[in-house]
Tab-separated table of C-alpha atoms and ligand atoms in Angstrom:
chain	number	residue	atom	x	y	z
V	3	MET	CA	0.000	0.000	0.000
V	4	THR	CA	1.462	3.337	-0.990
V	5	ALA	CA	0.751	6.741	0.473
V	6	SER	CA	-0.515	7.922	-2.912
V	7	ASN	CA	-3.334	5.395	-2.919
V	8	PRO	CA	-6.304	7.153	-1.279
V	9	TYR	CA	-8.219	3.898	-0.875
V	10	ALA	CA	-5.361	2.311	1.056
V	11	GLN	CA	-4.922	5.392	3.209
V	12	GLU	CA	-8.588	5.414	4.089
V	13	LEU	CA	-8.499	1.742	5.022
V	14	LEU	CA	-5.449	2.138	7.243
V	15	SER	CA	-6.680	5.209	9.020
V	16	THR	CA	-10.094	3.736	9.829
V	17	LEU	CA	-9.029	0.227	10.738
V	18	LEU	CA	-8.703	0.697	14.485
V	19	LYS	CA	-9.473	4.382	14.908
V	20	GLY	CA	-10.533	5.211	18.469
V	21	LYS	CA	-10.782	1.601	19.639
V	22	VAL	CA	-9.665	1.138	23.234
V	23	ILE	CA	-7.221	-1.747	23.422
V	24	ILE	CA	-5.441	-3.192	26.449
V	25	VAL	CA	-2.260	-5.154	25.738
V	26	THR	CA	-0.914	-7.157	28.688
V	27	GLY	CA	2.850	-7.531	28.830
V	28	GLY	CA	2.905	-4.562	26.497
V	29	ASN	CA	6.392	-3.209	27.114
V	30	SER	CA	8.472	-5.981	25.557
V	31	GLY	CA	8.561	-8.676	22.899
V	32	ILE	CA	5.397	-9.401	20.918
V	33	GLY	CA	3.346	-7.161	23.258
V	34	LYS	CA	5.471	-4.104	22.493
V	35	ALA	CA	5.125	-4.704	18.741
V	36	ILE	CA	1.336	-5.036	19.122
V	37	VAL	CA	1.139	-1.803	21.133
V	38	LYS	CA	3.069	0.121	18.467
V	39	GLU	CA	1.129	-1.360	15.559
V	40	VAL	CA	-2.376	-0.755	16.940
V	41	ALA	CA	-1.424	2.756	18.115
V	42	ARG	CA	-0.144	3.487	14.603
V	43	LEU	CA	-3.532	2.435	13.243
V	44	GLY	CA	-5.346	4.878	15.512
V	45	ALA	CA	-6.263	2.816	18.583
V	46	ARG	CA	-6.148	4.226	22.093
V	47	VAL	CA	-3.832	1.823	23.858
V	48	VAL	CA	-3.406	0.785	27.472
V	49	ILE	CA	0.068	-0.676	27.923
V	50	ASP	CA	-0.003	-3.128	30.795
V	51	TYR	CA	3.385	-4.002	32.273
V	52	ARG	CA	4.744	-5.664	35.396
V	53	SER	CA	8.328	-4.409	35.493
V	54	HIS	CA	10.628	-1.973	33.681
V	55	PRO	CA	8.606	1.261	33.855
V	56	GLU	CA	11.376	2.952	31.863
V	57	ALA	CA	10.651	0.654	28.892
V	58	THR	CA	6.962	1.607	29.083
V	59	GLU	CA	7.823	5.312	29.277
V	60	ALA	CA	10.011	5.026	26.177
V	61	ILE	CA	7.125	3.440	24.222
V	62	GLU	CA	4.668	6.078	25.523
V	63	GLN	CA	7.014	8.808	24.370
V	64	GLU	CA	7.526	7.259	20.946
V	65	ILE	CA	3.786	6.855	20.374
V	66	GLY	CA	3.095	10.373	21.693
V	67	GLU	CA	5.641	11.893	19.318
V	68	LEU	CA	3.915	10.170	16.402
V	69	GLY	CA	0.563	11.648	17.482
V	70	GLY	CA	-0.814	8.416	18.953
V	71	THR	CA	-2.713	7.852	22.195
V	72	CYS	CA	-1.640	5.531	25.017
V	73	ILE	CA	-1.103	5.164	28.750
V	74	GLY	CA	1.010	2.745	30.740
V	75	VAL	CA	-0.573	0.898	33.673
V	76	GLN	CA	1.506	-1.191	36.047
V	77	ALA	CA	-0.450	-4.393	36.781
V	78	ASP	CA	0.609	-8.003	37.318
V	79	VAL	CA	-1.676	-10.348	35.365
V	80	GLY	CA	-0.907	-13.026	37.944
V	81	ASN	CA	-2.790	-10.919	40.507
V	82	LEU	CA	-6.560	-10.709	40.087
V	83	ASP	CA	-6.921	-7.376	41.938
V	84	ASP	CA	-4.365	-5.900	39.540
V	85	LEU	CA	-6.244	-7.317	36.550
V	86	GLN	CA	-9.517	-5.806	37.696
V	87	ARG	CA	-7.827	-2.457	38.264
V	88	LEU	CA	-6.307	-2.653	34.782
V	89	VAL	CA	-9.738	-2.918	33.149
V	90	GLN	CA	-11.099	-0.155	35.417
V	91	GLU	CA	-8.220	2.174	34.559
V	92	ALA	CA	-8.787	1.670	30.831
V	93	VAL	CA	-12.450	2.520	31.265
V	94	SER	CA	-11.897	5.509	33.533
V	95	ARG	CA	-9.293	6.911	31.129
V	96	TYR	CA	-10.934	6.204	27.759
V	97	GLY	CA	-14.586	5.468	28.644
V	98	ARG	CA	-14.805	1.891	27.338
V	99	LEU	CA	-12.909	-1.258	26.410
V	100	ASP	CA	-13.101	-2.656	22.876
V	101	VAL	CA	-10.288	-5.187	22.689
V	102	MET	CA	-8.422	-7.107	25.378
V	103	VAL	CA	-5.128	-8.587	24.185
V	104	ASN	CA	-3.889	-11.196	26.660
V	105	ASN	CA	-0.263	-11.308	25.645
V	106	ALA	CA	1.783	-11.585	28.863
V	107	GLY	CA	3.390	-14.980	29.201
V	108	ILE	CA	6.276	-16.831	30.833
V	109	GLU	CA	7.931	-20.216	30.525
V	110	THR	CA	10.263	-22.334	32.663
V	111	ARG	CA	11.504	-24.770	29.989
V	112	THR	CA	11.149	-27.658	32.410
V	113	SER	CA	10.025	-31.227	31.727
V	114	ILE	CA	7.364	-33.317	33.437
V	115	LEU	CA	10.181	-34.874	35.517
V	116	ASP	CA	11.872	-31.705	36.729
V	117	THR	CA	9.024	-29.182	37.046
V	118	THR	CA	8.571	-28.157	40.685
V	119	PRO	CA	5.134	-27.284	42.100
V	120	GLU	CA	6.393	-23.677	42.237
V	121	ASP	CA	7.324	-23.714	38.517
V	122	PHE	CA	3.941	-25.196	37.672
V	123	ASP	CA	1.978	-22.637	39.712
V	124	LYS	CA	4.003	-19.707	38.356
V	125	VAL	CA	3.443	-20.634	34.704
V	126	LEU	CA	-0.214	-21.648	35.075
V	127	ASN	CA	-0.970	-18.541	37.139
V	128	VAL	CA	0.225	-16.111	34.466
V	129	ASN	CA	-0.448	-18.072	31.267
V	130	LEU	CA	-3.832	-19.604	32.099
V	131	ARG	CA	-5.455	-18.252	35.290
V	132	GLY	CA	-4.535	-14.675	34.336
V	133	VAL	CA	-5.909	-15.121	30.807
V	134	PHE	CA	-9.088	-16.760	32.141
V	135	PHE	CA	-9.925	-13.915	34.513
V	136	ALA	CA	-8.755	-11.145	32.190
V	137	THR	CA	-11.211	-12.596	29.668
V	138	GLN	CA	-13.937	-12.637	32.313
V	139	TYR	CA	-13.334	-9.057	33.503
V	140	ALA	CA	-13.017	-7.712	29.958
V	141	ALA	CA	-16.137	-9.551	28.757
V	142	LYS	CA	-18.186	-8.251	31.697
V	143	GLN	CA	-17.149	-4.701	30.824
V	144	MET	CA	-17.871	-5.192	27.099
V	145	ILE	CA	-21.331	-6.611	27.833
V	146	ALA	CA	-22.123	-3.852	30.367
V	147	GLN	CA	-21.088	-1.010	28.057
V	148	GLY	CA	-22.961	-2.498	25.074
V	149	GLY	CA	-21.745	-2.975	21.523
V	150	GLY	CA	-19.693	-6.074	22.231
V	151	GLY	CA	-15.956	-6.465	22.031
V	152	ARG	CA	-13.116	-8.812	21.325
V	153	VAL	CA	-10.593	-10.820	23.314
V	154	ILE	CA	-7.373	-11.848	21.568
V	155	ASN	CA	-5.217	-14.366	23.398
V	156	ILE	CA	-1.604	-14.654	22.346
V	157	SER	CA	-1.297	-18.380	22.672
V	158	SER	CA	1.347	-20.428	20.848
V	159	VAL	CA	1.773	-23.261	18.392
V	160	HIS	CA	2.229	-25.154	21.650
V	161	GLU	CA	-1.476	-24.912	22.452
V	162	ASP	CA	-1.676	-27.992	20.204
V	163	TRP	CA	1.859	-29.091	19.394
V	164	PRO	CA	4.116	-30.590	22.084
V	165	MET	CA	7.318	-28.844	23.101
V	166	PRO	CA	9.240	-31.438	25.106
V	167	ASN	CA	10.954	-29.924	28.137
V	168	ASN	CA	8.499	-27.019	28.320
V	169	THR	CA	5.617	-29.003	29.797
V	170	PRO	CA	3.891	-26.483	32.117
V	171	TYR	CA	3.896	-23.956	29.253
V	172	CYS	CA	2.270	-26.447	26.862
V	173	VAL	CA	-0.292	-27.403	29.508
V	174	ALA	CA	-1.210	-23.742	30.048
V	175	LYS	CA	-1.430	-22.982	26.316
V	176	GLY	CA	-3.559	-26.110	25.803
V	177	GLY	CA	-5.874	-24.673	28.447
V	178	VAL	CA	-6.005	-21.338	26.629
V	179	ARG	CA	-6.944	-23.207	23.439
V	180	MET	CA	-10.001	-24.677	25.160
V	181	LEU	CA	-10.777	-21.480	27.069
V	182	THR	CA	-11.076	-19.620	23.768
V	183	ARG	CA	-13.280	-22.278	22.224
V	184	THR	CA	-15.601	-22.635	25.220
V	185	ALA	CA	-15.851	-18.994	26.282
V	186	GLY	CA	-16.106	-18.023	22.606
V	187	VAL	CA	-19.217	-20.180	22.276
V	188	GLU	CA	-20.637	-18.907	25.578
V	189	LEU	CA	-20.185	-15.246	24.665
V	190	ALA	CA	-20.920	-15.248	20.916
V	191	GLY	CA	-24.569	-14.361	21.526
V	192	LYS	CA	-23.492	-11.461	23.716
V	193	GLY	CA	-21.374	-9.852	21.014
V	194	VAL	CA	-17.998	-10.771	22.489
V	195	THR	CA	-15.681	-12.668	20.151
V	196	ILE	CA	-12.576	-14.513	21.314
V	197	VAL	CA	-9.684	-15.672	19.191
V	198	ASN	CA	-6.211	-17.083	19.785
V	199	VAL	CA	-3.148	-16.073	17.851
V	200	GLY	CA	-0.619	-18.905	17.838
V	201	PRO	CA	2.866	-17.667	16.966
V	202	GLY	CA	5.713	-20.052	16.255
V	203	ALA	CA	9.238	-19.043	17.195
V	204	VAL	CA	9.534	-15.261	17.421
V	205	ALA	CA	12.682	-13.182	17.941
V	206	THR	CA	11.821	-11.886	21.444
V	207	PRO	CA	13.463	-12.092	24.891
V	208	ILE	CA	11.560	-15.340	25.721
V	209	ASN	CA	13.752	-17.027	23.098
V	210	ASP	CA	17.063	-15.409	24.130
V	211	SER	CA	18.527	-18.734	25.273
V	212	THR	CA	17.934	-20.197	21.792
V	213	MET	CA	19.061	-17.117	19.871
V	214	ASN	CA	22.277	-16.899	21.917
V	215	ASN	CA	23.159	-20.508	21.078
V	216	PRO	CA	24.123	-20.778	17.369
V	217	GLU	CA	23.722	-24.574	17.315
V	218	LEU	CA	20.253	-24.461	18.845
V	219	LEU	CA	19.224	-21.582	16.574
V	220	ALA	CA	20.349	-23.489	13.457
V	221	LYS	CA	18.346	-26.520	14.638
V	222	LEU	CA	15.271	-24.367	15.179
V	223	ASN	CA	15.573	-22.599	11.818
V	224	ALA	CA	15.976	-25.963	10.074
V	225	ALA	CA	12.687	-27.131	11.628
V	226	ILE	CA	10.775	-24.125	10.253
V	227	PRO	CA	9.655	-24.525	6.613
V	228	MET	CA	10.215	-20.780	6.112
V	229	GLY	CA	13.715	-21.249	7.544
V	230	ARG	CA	13.661	-18.390	10.061
V	231	MET	CA	12.050	-17.072	13.219
V	232	ALA	CA	9.340	-14.421	12.972
V	233	GLN	CA	9.933	-10.788	13.799
V	234	PRO	CA	7.475	-9.548	16.485
V	235	GLU	CA	5.950	-7.131	13.940
V	236	GLU	CA	4.805	-10.113	11.842
V	237	ILE	CA	2.660	-11.263	14.754
V	238	ALA	CA	1.522	-7.722	15.607
V	239	ARG	CA	0.037	-7.250	12.134
V	240	VAL	CA	-2.087	-10.369	12.564
V	241	VAL	CA	-3.315	-9.031	15.898
V	242	ALA	CA	-4.129	-5.624	14.364
V	243	PHE	CA	-6.258	-7.341	11.729
V	244	LEU	CA	-8.028	-9.460	14.361
V	245	ALA	CA	-8.679	-6.372	16.501
V	246	SER	CA	-10.328	-4.596	13.576
V	247	ASP	CA	-13.879	-4.856	12.282
V	248	ALA	CA	-12.461	-6.719	9.276
V	249	ALA	CA	-12.283	-9.792	11.528
V	250	SER	CA	-15.885	-9.530	12.769
V	251	TYR	CA	-16.875	-13.134	11.956
V	252	ILE	CA	-13.915	-14.885	13.595
V	253	THR	CA	-14.475	-16.412	17.027
V	254	ALA	CA	-13.782	-19.485	19.199
V	255	THR	CA	-10.772	-20.539	17.150
V	256	SER	CA	-7.032	-20.062	16.670
V	257	ILE	CA	-5.048	-18.379	13.911
V	258	PHE	CA	-1.472	-19.599	13.590
V	259	ALA	CA	1.422	-17.493	12.289
V	260	ASP	CA	4.257	-19.956	12.512
V	261	GLY	CA	6.197	-20.079	9.239
V	262	GLY	CA	4.708	-23.549	8.735
V	263	ILE	CA	6.409	-25.119	11.762
V	264	MET	CA	3.337	-27.051	12.917
V	265	GLN	CA	3.122	-28.843	9.562
V	266	SER	CA	6.848	-29.383	9.175
V	267	SER	CA	7.823	-32.873	8.091
V	268	PRO	CA	11.169	-34.433	7.129
V	269	GLY	CA	9.305	-36.334	4.377
V	270	LEU	CA	10.210	-39.765	5.733
W	16	BGC	C1	7.841	-20.650	22.970
W	16	BGC	C2	9.285	-20.717	22.546
W	16	BGC	C3	9.469	-21.677	21.373
W	16	BGC	C4	8.482	-21.352	20.264
W	16	BGC	C5	8.570	-22.314	19.074
W	16	BGC	C6	6.968	-20.390	21.767
W	16	BGC	O1	5.625	-20.394	22.162
W	16	BGC	O2	7.669	-19.597	23.903
W	16	BGC	O3	10.075	-21.111	23.634
W	16	BGC	O4	10.770	-21.588	20.848
W	16	BGC	O5	7.185	-21.384	20.793
W	16	BGC	O6	8.616	-23.652	19.458
């Protein structure tokens, strides 16, 4: 799309204009790319973050300088009081909530044999319990304000595809897969749609240990039909589409952006 094409300009500038969007874990990795992309398309963005306020401030400044609208809110998605306050702050600042992007996530890279109860609780608390109740609080607000809304859960290829030695993460993402399907069916009649985005391997801090190990990185790239990891912006653009009215008929399902990794086969 070029700037000289008035049709394209119109489409871009109306895609997300004025929509109020919360992005959890919005100051790094995929979350940061989503925040910047939806702000660029005219959304009013609430950047949830747990740590590194300076990273949030830098994003706020960048978006402000480009004429966009956003605020940072410190809230831990593993804490339900924080989650409730996050939704309330979005509403008190911008008057409503249109899209909830549950992006924050962690992993321990531990197997069934070496995962401690603490590892398990930590991962499930953020990646599943937090997503469950963020969906509940957001949906209640969307129903109360009228006009419906959308929940987008940043899941993973591992909601359906095993990742040995990352068992609690896979268990949590499998739960998010079924949460989206079940809650999506429950809320469809109330105007709230729910969809998962399942990225493959993305060049973000969660994958630092792989990216810093040339042997491991080569192994990973070889397993991806497209031969490379995704850049966070390639996931953010999918989320921007799903947050827009263009995606109005998508619910209770998952969209994968994985370079083909889930279908990869050595052809044996
Ligand atoms: C995980 C990464 C993994 C990638 C591809 C992501 O969901 O967080 O650790 O490399 O999936 O397998």
